[in-house]
Short mmCIF file of C-alpha atoms and ligand atoms in Angstrom, two decimals:
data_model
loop_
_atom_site.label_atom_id
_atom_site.label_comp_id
_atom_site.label_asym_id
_atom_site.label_seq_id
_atom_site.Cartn_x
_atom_site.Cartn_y
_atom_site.Cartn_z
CA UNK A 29 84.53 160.45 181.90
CA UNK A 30 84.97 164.02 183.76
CA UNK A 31 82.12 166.31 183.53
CA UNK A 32 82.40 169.82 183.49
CA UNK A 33 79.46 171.69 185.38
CA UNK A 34 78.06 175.20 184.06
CA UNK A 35 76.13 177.18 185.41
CA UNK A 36 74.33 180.10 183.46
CA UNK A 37 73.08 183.10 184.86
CA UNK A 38 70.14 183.89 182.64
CA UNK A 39 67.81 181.69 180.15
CA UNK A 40 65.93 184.68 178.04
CA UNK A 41 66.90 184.61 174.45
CA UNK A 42 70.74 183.86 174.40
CA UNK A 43 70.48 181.71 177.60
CA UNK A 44 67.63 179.66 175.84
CA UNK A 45 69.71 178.89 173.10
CA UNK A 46 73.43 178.12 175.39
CA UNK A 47 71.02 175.55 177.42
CA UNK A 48 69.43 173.92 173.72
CA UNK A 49 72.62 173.61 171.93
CA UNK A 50 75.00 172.45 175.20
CA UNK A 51 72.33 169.71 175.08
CA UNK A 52 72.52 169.02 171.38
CA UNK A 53 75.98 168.86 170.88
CA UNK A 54 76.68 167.01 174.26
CA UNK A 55 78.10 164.11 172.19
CA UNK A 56 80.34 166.10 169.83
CA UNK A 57 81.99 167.91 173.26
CA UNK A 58 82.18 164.07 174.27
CA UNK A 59 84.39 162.90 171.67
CA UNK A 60 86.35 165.85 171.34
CA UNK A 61 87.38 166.65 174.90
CA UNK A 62 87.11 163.23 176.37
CA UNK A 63 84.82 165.22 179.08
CA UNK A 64 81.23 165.86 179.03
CA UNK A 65 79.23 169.27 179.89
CA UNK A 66 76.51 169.01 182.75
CA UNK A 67 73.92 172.21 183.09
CA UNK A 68 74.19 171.98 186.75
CA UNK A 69 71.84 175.33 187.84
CA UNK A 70 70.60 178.27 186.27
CA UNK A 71 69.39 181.66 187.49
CA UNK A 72 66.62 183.61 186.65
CA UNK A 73 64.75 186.12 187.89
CA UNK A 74 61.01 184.55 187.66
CA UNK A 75 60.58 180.88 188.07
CA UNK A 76 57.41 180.45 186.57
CA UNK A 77 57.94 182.27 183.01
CA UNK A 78 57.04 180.18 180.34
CA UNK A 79 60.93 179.00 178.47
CA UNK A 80 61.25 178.45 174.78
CA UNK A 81 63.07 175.61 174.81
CA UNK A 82 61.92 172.50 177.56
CA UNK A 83 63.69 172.82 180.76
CA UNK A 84 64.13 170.91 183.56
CA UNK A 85 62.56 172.67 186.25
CA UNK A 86 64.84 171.79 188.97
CA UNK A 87 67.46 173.47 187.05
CA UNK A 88 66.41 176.77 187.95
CA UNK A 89 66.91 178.63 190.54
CA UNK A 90 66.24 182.43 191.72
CA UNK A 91 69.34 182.35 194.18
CA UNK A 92 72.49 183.43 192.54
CA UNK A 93 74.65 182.15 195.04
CA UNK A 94 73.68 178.01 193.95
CA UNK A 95 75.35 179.32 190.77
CA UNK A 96 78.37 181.10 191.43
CA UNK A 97 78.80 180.02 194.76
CA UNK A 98 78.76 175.97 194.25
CA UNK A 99 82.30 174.34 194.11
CA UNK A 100 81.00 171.85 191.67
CA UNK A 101 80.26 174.12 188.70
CA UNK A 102 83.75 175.15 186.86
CA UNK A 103 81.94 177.40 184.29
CA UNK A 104 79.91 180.42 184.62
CA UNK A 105 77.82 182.07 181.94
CA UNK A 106 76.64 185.57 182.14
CA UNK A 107 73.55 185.89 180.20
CA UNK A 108 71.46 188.47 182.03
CA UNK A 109 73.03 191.81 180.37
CA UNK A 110 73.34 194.91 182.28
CA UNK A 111 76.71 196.62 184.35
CA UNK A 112 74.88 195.65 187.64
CA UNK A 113 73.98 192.53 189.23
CA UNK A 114 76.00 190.72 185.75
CA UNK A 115 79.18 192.77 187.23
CA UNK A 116 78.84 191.58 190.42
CA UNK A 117 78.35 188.42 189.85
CA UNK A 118 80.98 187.74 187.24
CA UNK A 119 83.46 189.16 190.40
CA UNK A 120 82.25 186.85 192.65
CA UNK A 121 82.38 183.53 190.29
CA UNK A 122 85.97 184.98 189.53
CA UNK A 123 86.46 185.03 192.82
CA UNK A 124 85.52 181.46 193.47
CA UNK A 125 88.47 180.24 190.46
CA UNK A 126 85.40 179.69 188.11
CA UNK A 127 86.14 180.84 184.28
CA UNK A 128 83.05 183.19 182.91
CA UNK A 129 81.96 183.30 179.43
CA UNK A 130 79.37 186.19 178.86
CA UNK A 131 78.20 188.16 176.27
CA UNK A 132 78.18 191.17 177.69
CA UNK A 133 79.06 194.22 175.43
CA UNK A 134 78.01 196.79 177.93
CA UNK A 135 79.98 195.34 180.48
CA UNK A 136 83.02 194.86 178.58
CA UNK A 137 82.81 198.08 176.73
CA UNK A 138 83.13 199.59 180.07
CA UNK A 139 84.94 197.11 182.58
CA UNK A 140 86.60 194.93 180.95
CA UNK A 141 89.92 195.64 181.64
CA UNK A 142 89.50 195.38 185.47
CA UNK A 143 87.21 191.58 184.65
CA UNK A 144 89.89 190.52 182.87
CA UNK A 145 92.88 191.54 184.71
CA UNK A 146 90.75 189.79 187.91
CA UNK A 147 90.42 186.77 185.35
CA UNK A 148 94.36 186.77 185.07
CA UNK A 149 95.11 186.99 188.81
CA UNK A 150 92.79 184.36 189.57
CA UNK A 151 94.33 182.12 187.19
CA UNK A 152 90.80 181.89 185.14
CA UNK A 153 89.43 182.49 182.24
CA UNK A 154 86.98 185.23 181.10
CA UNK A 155 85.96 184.87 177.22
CA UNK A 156 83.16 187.59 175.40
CA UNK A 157 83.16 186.43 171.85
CA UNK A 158 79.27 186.79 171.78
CA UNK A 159 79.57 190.43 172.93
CA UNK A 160 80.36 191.68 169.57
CA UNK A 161 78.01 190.65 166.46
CA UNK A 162 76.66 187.61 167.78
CA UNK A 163 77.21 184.43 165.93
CA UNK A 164 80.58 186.19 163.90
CA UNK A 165 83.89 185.06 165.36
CA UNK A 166 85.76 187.93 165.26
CA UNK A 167 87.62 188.65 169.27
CA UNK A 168 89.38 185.71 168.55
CA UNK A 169 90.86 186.27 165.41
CA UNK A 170 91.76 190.04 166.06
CA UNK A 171 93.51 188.73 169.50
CA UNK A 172 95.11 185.37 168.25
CA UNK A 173 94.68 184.40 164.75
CA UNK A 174 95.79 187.87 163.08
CA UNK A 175 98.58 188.84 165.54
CA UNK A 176 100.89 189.48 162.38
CA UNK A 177 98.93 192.22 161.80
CA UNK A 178 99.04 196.00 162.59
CA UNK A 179 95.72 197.05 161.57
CA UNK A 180 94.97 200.03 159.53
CA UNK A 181 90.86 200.25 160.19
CA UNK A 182 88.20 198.48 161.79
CA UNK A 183 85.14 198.91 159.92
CA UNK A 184 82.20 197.33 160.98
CA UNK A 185 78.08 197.00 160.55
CA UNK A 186 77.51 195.51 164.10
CA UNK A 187 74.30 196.16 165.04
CA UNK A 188 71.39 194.01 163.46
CA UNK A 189 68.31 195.83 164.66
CA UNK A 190 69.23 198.70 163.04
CA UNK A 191 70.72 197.40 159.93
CA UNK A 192 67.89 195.71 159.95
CA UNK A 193 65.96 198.87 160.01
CA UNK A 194 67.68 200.73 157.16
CA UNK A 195 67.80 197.70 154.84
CA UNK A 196 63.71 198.13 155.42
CA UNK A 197 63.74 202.06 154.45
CA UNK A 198 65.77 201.59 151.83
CA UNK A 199 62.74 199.55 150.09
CA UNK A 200 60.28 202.67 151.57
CA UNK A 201 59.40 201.15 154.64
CA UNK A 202 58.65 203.34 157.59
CA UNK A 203 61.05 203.74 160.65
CA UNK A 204 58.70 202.71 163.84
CA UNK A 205 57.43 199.82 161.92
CA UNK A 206 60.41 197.95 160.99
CA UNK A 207 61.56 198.83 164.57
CA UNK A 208 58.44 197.48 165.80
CA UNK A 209 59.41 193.87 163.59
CA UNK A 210 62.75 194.04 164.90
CA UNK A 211 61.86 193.68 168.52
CA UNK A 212 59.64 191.15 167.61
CA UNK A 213 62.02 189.23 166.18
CA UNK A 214 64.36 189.48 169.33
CA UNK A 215 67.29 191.53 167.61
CA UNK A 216 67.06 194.98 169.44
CA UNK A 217 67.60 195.09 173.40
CA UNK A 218 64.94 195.19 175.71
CA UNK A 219 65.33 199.05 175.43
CA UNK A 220 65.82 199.52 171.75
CA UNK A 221 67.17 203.30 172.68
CA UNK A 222 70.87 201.70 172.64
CA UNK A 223 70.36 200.11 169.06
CA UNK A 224 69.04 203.34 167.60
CA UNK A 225 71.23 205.36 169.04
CA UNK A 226 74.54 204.22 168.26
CA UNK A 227 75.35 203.63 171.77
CA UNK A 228 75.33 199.43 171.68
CA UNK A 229 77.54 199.77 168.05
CA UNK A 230 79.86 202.02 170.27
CA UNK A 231 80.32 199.17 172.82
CA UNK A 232 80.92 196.45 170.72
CA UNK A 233 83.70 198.93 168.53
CA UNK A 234 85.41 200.32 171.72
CA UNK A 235 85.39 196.54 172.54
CA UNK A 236 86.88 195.35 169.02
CA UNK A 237 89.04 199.10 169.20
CA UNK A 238 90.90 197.91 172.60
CA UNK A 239 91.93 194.34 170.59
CA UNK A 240 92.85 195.67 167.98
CA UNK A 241 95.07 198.45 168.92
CA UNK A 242 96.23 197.31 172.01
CA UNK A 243 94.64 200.46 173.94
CA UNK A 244 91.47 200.58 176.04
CA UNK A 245 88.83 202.10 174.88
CA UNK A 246 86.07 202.88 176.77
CA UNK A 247 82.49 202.83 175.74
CA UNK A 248 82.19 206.55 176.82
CA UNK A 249 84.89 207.36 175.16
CA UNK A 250 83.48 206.58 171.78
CA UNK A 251 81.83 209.62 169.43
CA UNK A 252 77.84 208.14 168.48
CA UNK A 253 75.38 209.34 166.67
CA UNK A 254 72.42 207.20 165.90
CA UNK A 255 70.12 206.62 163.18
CA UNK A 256 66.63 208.39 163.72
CA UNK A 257 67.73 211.15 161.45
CA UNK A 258 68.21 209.54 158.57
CA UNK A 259 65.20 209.77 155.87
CA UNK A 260 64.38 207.38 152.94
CA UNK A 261 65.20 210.38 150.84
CA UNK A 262 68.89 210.61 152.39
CA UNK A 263 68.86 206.93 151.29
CA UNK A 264 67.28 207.72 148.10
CA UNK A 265 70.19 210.73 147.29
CA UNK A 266 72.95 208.46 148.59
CA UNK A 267 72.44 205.84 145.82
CA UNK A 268 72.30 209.04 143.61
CA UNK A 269 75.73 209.50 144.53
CA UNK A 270 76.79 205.34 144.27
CA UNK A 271 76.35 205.10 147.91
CA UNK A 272 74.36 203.08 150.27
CA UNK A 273 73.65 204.47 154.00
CA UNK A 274 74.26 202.27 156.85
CA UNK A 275 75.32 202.61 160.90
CA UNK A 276 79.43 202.09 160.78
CA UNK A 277 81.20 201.58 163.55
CA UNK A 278 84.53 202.63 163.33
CA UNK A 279 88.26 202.39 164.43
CA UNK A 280 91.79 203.73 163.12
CA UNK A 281 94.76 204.49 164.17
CA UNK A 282 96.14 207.87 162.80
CA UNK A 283 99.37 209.26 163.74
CA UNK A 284 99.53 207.62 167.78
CA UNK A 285 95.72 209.12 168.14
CA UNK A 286 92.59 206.57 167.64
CA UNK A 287 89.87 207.25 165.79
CA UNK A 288 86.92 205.67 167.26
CA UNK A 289 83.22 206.86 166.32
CA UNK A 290 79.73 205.39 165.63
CA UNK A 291 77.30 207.09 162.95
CA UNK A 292 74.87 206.71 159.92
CA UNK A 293 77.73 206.42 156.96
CA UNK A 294 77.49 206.81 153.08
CA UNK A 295 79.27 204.21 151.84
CA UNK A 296 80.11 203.27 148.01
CA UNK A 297 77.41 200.26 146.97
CA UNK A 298 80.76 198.78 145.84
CA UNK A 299 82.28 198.47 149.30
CA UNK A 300 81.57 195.11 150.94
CA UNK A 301 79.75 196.36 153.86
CA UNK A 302 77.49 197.79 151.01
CA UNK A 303 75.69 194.23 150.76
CA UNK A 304 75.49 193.52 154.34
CA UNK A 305 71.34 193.88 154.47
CA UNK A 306 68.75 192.25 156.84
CA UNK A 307 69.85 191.42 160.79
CA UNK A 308 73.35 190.48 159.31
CA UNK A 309 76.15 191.93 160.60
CA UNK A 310 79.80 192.50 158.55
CA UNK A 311 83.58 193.60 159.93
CA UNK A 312 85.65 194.77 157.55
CA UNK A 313 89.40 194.90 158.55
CA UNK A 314 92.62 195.55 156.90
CA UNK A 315 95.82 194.02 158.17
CA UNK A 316 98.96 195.76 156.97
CA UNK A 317 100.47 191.58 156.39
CA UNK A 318 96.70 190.08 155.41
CA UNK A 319 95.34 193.12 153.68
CA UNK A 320 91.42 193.38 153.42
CA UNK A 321 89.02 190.68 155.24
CA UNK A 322 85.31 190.73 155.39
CA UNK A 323 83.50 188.72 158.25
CA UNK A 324 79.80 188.15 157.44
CA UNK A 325 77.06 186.85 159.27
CA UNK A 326 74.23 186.97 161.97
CA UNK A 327 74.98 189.65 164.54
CA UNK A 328 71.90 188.85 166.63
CA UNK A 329 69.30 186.26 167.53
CA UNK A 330 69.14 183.03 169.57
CA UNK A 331 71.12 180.45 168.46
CA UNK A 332 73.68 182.39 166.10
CA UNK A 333 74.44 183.77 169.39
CA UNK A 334 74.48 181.19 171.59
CA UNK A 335 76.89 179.42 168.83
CA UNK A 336 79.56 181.83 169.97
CA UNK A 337 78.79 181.46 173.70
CA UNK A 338 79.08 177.86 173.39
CA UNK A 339 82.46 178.07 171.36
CA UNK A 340 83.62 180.06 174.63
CA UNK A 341 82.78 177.60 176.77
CA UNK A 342 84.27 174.83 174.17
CA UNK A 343 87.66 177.08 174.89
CA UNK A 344 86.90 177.53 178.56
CA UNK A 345 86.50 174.02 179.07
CA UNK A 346 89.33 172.74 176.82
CA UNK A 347 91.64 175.10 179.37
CA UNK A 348 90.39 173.64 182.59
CA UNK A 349 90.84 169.80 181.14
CA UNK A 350 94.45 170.51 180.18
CA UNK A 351 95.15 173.12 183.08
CA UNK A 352 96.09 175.80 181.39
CA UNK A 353 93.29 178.45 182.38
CA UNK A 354 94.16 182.14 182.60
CA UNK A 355 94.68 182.29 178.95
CA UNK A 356 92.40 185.32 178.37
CA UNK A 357 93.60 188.11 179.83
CA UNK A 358 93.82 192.53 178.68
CA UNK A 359 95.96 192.92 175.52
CA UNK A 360 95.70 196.64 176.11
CA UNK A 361 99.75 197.37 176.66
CA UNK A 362 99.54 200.70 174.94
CA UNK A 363 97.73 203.64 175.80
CA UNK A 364 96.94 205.92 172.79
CA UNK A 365 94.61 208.75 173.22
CA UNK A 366 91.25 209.14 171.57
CA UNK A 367 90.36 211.90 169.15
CA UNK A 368 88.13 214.21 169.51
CA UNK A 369 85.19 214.42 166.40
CA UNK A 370 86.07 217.94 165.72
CA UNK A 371 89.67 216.75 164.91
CA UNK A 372 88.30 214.09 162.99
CA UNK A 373 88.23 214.49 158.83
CA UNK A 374 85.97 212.97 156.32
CA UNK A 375 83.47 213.92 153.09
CA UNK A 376 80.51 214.75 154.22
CA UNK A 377 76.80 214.58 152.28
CA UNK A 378 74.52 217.83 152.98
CA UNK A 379 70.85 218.32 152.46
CA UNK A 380 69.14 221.84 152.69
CA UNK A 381 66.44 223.19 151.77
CA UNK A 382 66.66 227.07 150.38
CA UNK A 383 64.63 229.96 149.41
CA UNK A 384 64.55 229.24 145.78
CA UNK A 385 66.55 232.66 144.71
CA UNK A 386 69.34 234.32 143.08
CA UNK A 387 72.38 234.36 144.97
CA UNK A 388 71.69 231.46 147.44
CA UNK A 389 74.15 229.30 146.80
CA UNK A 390 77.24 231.99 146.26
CA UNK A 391 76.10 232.86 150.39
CA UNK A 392 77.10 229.12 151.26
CA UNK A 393 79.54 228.58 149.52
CA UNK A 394 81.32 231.85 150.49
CA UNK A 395 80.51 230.65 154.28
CA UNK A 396 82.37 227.19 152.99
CA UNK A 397 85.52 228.95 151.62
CA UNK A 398 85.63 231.26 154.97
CA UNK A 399 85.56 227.91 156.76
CA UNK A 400 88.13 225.41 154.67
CA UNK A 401 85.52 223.30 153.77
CA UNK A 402 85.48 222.35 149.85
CA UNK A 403 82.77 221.18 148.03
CA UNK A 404 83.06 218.63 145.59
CA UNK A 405 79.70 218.54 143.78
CA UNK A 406 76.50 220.20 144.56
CA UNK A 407 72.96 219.26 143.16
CA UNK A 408 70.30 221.36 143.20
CA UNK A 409 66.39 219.82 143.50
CA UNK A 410 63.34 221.87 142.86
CA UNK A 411 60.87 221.00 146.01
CA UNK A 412 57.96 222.52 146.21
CA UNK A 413 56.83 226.41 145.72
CA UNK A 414 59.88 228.80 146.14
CA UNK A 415 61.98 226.37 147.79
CA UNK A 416 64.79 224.86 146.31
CA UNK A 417 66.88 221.48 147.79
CA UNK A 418 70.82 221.62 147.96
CA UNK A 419 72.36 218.49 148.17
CA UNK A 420 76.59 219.04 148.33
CA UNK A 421 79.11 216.19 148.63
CA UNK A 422 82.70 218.01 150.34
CA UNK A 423 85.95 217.30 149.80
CA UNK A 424 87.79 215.71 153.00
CA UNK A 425 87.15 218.56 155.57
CA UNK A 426 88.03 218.89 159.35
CA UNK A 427 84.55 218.14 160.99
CA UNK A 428 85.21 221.17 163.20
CA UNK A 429 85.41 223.31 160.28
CA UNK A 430 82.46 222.18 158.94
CA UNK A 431 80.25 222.43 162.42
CA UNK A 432 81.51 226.50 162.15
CA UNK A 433 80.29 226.75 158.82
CA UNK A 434 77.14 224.85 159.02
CA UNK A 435 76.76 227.41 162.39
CA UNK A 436 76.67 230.14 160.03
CA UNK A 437 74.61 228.90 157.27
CA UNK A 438 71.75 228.10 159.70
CA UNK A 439 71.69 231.77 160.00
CA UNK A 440 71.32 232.67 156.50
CA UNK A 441 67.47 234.35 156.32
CA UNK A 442 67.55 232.00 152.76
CA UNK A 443 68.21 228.73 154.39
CA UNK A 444 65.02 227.29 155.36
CA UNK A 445 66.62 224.12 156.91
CA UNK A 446 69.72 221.97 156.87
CA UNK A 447 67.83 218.58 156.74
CA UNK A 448 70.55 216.66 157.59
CA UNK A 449 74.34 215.63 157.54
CA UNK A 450 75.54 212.53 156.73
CA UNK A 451 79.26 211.70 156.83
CA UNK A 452 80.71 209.75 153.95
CA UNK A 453 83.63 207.22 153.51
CA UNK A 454 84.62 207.43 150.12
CA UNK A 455 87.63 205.41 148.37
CA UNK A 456 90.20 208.49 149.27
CA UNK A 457 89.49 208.12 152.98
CA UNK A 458 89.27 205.05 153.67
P1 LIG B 526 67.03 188.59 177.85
O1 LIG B 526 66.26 187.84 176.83
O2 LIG B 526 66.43 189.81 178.45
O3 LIG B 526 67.36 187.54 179.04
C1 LIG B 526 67.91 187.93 180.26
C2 LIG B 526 67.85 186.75 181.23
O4 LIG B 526 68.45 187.14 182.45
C3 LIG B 526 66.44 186.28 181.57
O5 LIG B 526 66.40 184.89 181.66
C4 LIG B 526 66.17 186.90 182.94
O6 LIG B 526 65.33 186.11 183.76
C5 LIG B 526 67.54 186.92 183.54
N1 LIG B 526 67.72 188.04 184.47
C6 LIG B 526 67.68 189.36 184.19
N2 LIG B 526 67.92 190.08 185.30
C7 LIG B 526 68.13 189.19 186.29
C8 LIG B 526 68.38 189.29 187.68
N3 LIG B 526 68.51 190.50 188.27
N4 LIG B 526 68.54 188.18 188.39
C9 LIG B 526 68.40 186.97 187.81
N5 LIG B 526 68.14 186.78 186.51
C10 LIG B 526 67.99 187.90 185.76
O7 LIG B 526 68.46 189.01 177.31
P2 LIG B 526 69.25 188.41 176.06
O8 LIG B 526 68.74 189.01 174.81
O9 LIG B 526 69.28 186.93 176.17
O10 LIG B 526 70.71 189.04 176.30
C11 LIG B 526 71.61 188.52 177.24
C12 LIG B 526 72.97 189.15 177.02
O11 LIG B 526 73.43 188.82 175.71
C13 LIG B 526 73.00 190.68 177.07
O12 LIG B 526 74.21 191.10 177.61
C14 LIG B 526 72.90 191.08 175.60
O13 LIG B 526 73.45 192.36 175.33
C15 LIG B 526 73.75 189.99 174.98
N6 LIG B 526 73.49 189.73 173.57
C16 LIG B 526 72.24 189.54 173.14
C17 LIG B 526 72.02 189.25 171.80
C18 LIG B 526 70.63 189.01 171.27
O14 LIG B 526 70.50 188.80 170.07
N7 LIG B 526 69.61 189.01 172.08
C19 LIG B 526 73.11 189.17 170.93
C20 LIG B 526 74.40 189.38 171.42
C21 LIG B 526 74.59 189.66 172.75
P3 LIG B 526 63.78 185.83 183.38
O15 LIG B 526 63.84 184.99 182.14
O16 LIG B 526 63.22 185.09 184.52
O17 LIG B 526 63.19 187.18 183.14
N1 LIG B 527 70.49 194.49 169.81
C1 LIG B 527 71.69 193.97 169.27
C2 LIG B 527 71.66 194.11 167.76
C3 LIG B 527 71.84 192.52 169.67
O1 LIG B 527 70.61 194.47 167.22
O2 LIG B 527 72.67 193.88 167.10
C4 LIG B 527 73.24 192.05 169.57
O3 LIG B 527 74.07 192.68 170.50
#
């Protein structure tokens, strides 16, 4: 029977659970490709950490080179993360005809339509289904499965450590604590500042953005905004409203212009992102032929990710036994700029707090009318003393036209403080 030598680069929590399942499903690979999958070397950077799962110690090395430069191995697996040393490497197993799987959103988001057009000339593969939320097939079926499809919107909840974090709030938890649980539980990145932030969400959509529309889009390219400003009492108001508040990640297409942006969202607790709680991660996608699908699932962890790495190298692998490798390579035939947020429109949720007075609220919403921005309900909440809380829902408003306005009202002597803005995605814009 052949065998079909991997190497990974990397055995920390994804790598850990590639090198445990490879080994558990050995047999099933067996039987279905008439080949069998050998762990031949794997890199790390210290030799003597302590691994989750037993592994042969021989295995390892700290040389890079017995990976991606051995003839033997037919299948490289980046695993280490980063645009650095996993970029260079991935170059130089491509190089060598070997097919990479990786997981890799960072280095996708931003090079991956030089990797894979290096993939295609070499005649390899280069697969990154783990790269956007985890253990959820979802690259594959935007590329292949749903090719009938133009797609209207990309809608997606694909960052666990901070779902995880808002699900937590939403029950009155407190921010740095759930965090702290997250990382714990291996979710957020080594540096959690690119969970919280927006900024790993806005990989993974300029990732699923660039499928689905045929057009690159780069990471840098995407409009984020993260979630440290949003309160338990923004949370608390949204349900108010029939909305839940989570971190969307976002694509459309809108007359030959994308719309691409990460940021806290209200959404109605009737849409089915609106259930998505916990490390789970959801993409919602309509299909102008299919219509609306939801795909549910674990974004993050181990072995939900490794599952997708491991169907990679299932696909990998199934191309080099029937030589048909290069399969993989940039869809991105169009090129369709991105907008800019000020062009962008949506509702939008507002939370001030006011000098408690007659005539407050005729000042804003004068400053609104100046600015086309319409309000479609306001609520007003007596807080404490002589200060009242104004919490106002808008019509669908140009965001730049609300930035001008909210520029104005933050120099209104009555407005103590515009708590925060929250933009919404109600039925009529979605
Ligand atoms: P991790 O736990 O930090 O593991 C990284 C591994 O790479 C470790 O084994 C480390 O070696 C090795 N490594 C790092 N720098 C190296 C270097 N310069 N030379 C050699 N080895 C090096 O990371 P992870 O969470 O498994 O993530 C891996 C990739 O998967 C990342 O791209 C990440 O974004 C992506 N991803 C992760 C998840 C998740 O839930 N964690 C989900 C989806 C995608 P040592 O063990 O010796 O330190
Ligand atoms: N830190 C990421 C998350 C891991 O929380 O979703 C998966 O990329």
């Amino acid at each position: 029977m052949e065998t079909i030598n991997i190497g990974l680069l990397g055995l920390g929590t994804v790598g850990s659970g590639v090198y445990h399942l490879l080994s558990r499903e050995n047999k099933v690979v067996q039987e279905r490709l008439d080949a069998k999958f050998q762990v031949k070397k794997i890199l790390v950077r210290d030799l003597k950490a302590e691994r989750f799962f037993p592994v042969e110690r021989e295995l390892l090395t700290d040389n890079a080179a017995e990976v991606v430069d051995d003839p033997d191995i037919s299948i490289v697996v980046e695993l280490i993360g980063g645009t650095n040393v996993a970029k260079q490497l991935i170059e130089q197993a491509i190089a060598k005809g070997k097919s990479v799987v990786t997981a890799n959103k960072e280095l996708m988001a931003n090079f991956g339509g030089f990797l894979l057009d290096a993939a295609r000339d070499r005649g390899v593969d280069l697969y990154f289904e783990a790269s956007v939320a985890g253990g959820i097939p979802i690259i594959r079926p935007l590329k292949d499965n749903l090719i009938g499809n133009k797609f209207k919107q990309i809608m997606g909840i694909v960052n666990g450590t901070t779902n995880y974090i808002l699900s937590k709030m939403a029950t009155g938890r407190e921010f740095a604590e759930v965090l702290a649980e997250a990382q714990q539980l291996g979710y957020a990145e080594r540096d959690p500042e690119a969970d919280i932030s927006g900024s790993d969400a806005g990989a993974k959509i300029a990732i699923l953005a660039s499928i689905a529309f045929n057009s690159r889009v780069s990471a840098k390219e995407v409009f984020t905004e993260g979630i440290t400003r949003v309160t338990a009492k923004d949370i608390m108001y949204a349900r108010e409203f029939g909305y839940t508040i989570k971190l969307i990640a976002l694509a459309k297409e809108d007359k030959g212009m994308l719309d691409v942006r990460v940021h806290p969202t209200m959404i109605p607790l009737t849409h089915p992102l609106a259930a998505v709680n916990d490390v789970y991660n959801g993409i919602y996608v309509i299909g102008d032929a299919v219509g609306e699908l939801t795909f549910l699932g674990r974004g993050a962890g181990s072995l939900p990710t490794a599952a997708a790495v491991v169907g990679d190298i299932f696909e990998a692998a199934l191309n080099i036994k029937f030589q048909r490798r290069g399969r993989s390579g940039c869809t991105c035939f169009r090129s369709l700029p991105v907008k800019s947020i000020d062009d962008v429109k949506s509702n939008f949720y507002m939370l001030m707090e006011v000098a408690d007075q007659p005539g407050v609220l005729a000042k804003i919403a004068q400053i609104f009318g100046d600015n086309q921005v319409s309000v479609g309900s306001v609520i007003q909440k007596q807080s404490s003393g002589n200060v009242a809380e104004l919490v106002f829902m808008t019509h669908i408003v140009r965001e730049g036209n609300l930035r001008r306005a909210l520029k104005d009202i933050e120099d209104l002597e009555v407005v103590k403080t515009i708590c925060n803005v929250i933009r919404v995605e109600a039925a009529e814009n979605a």
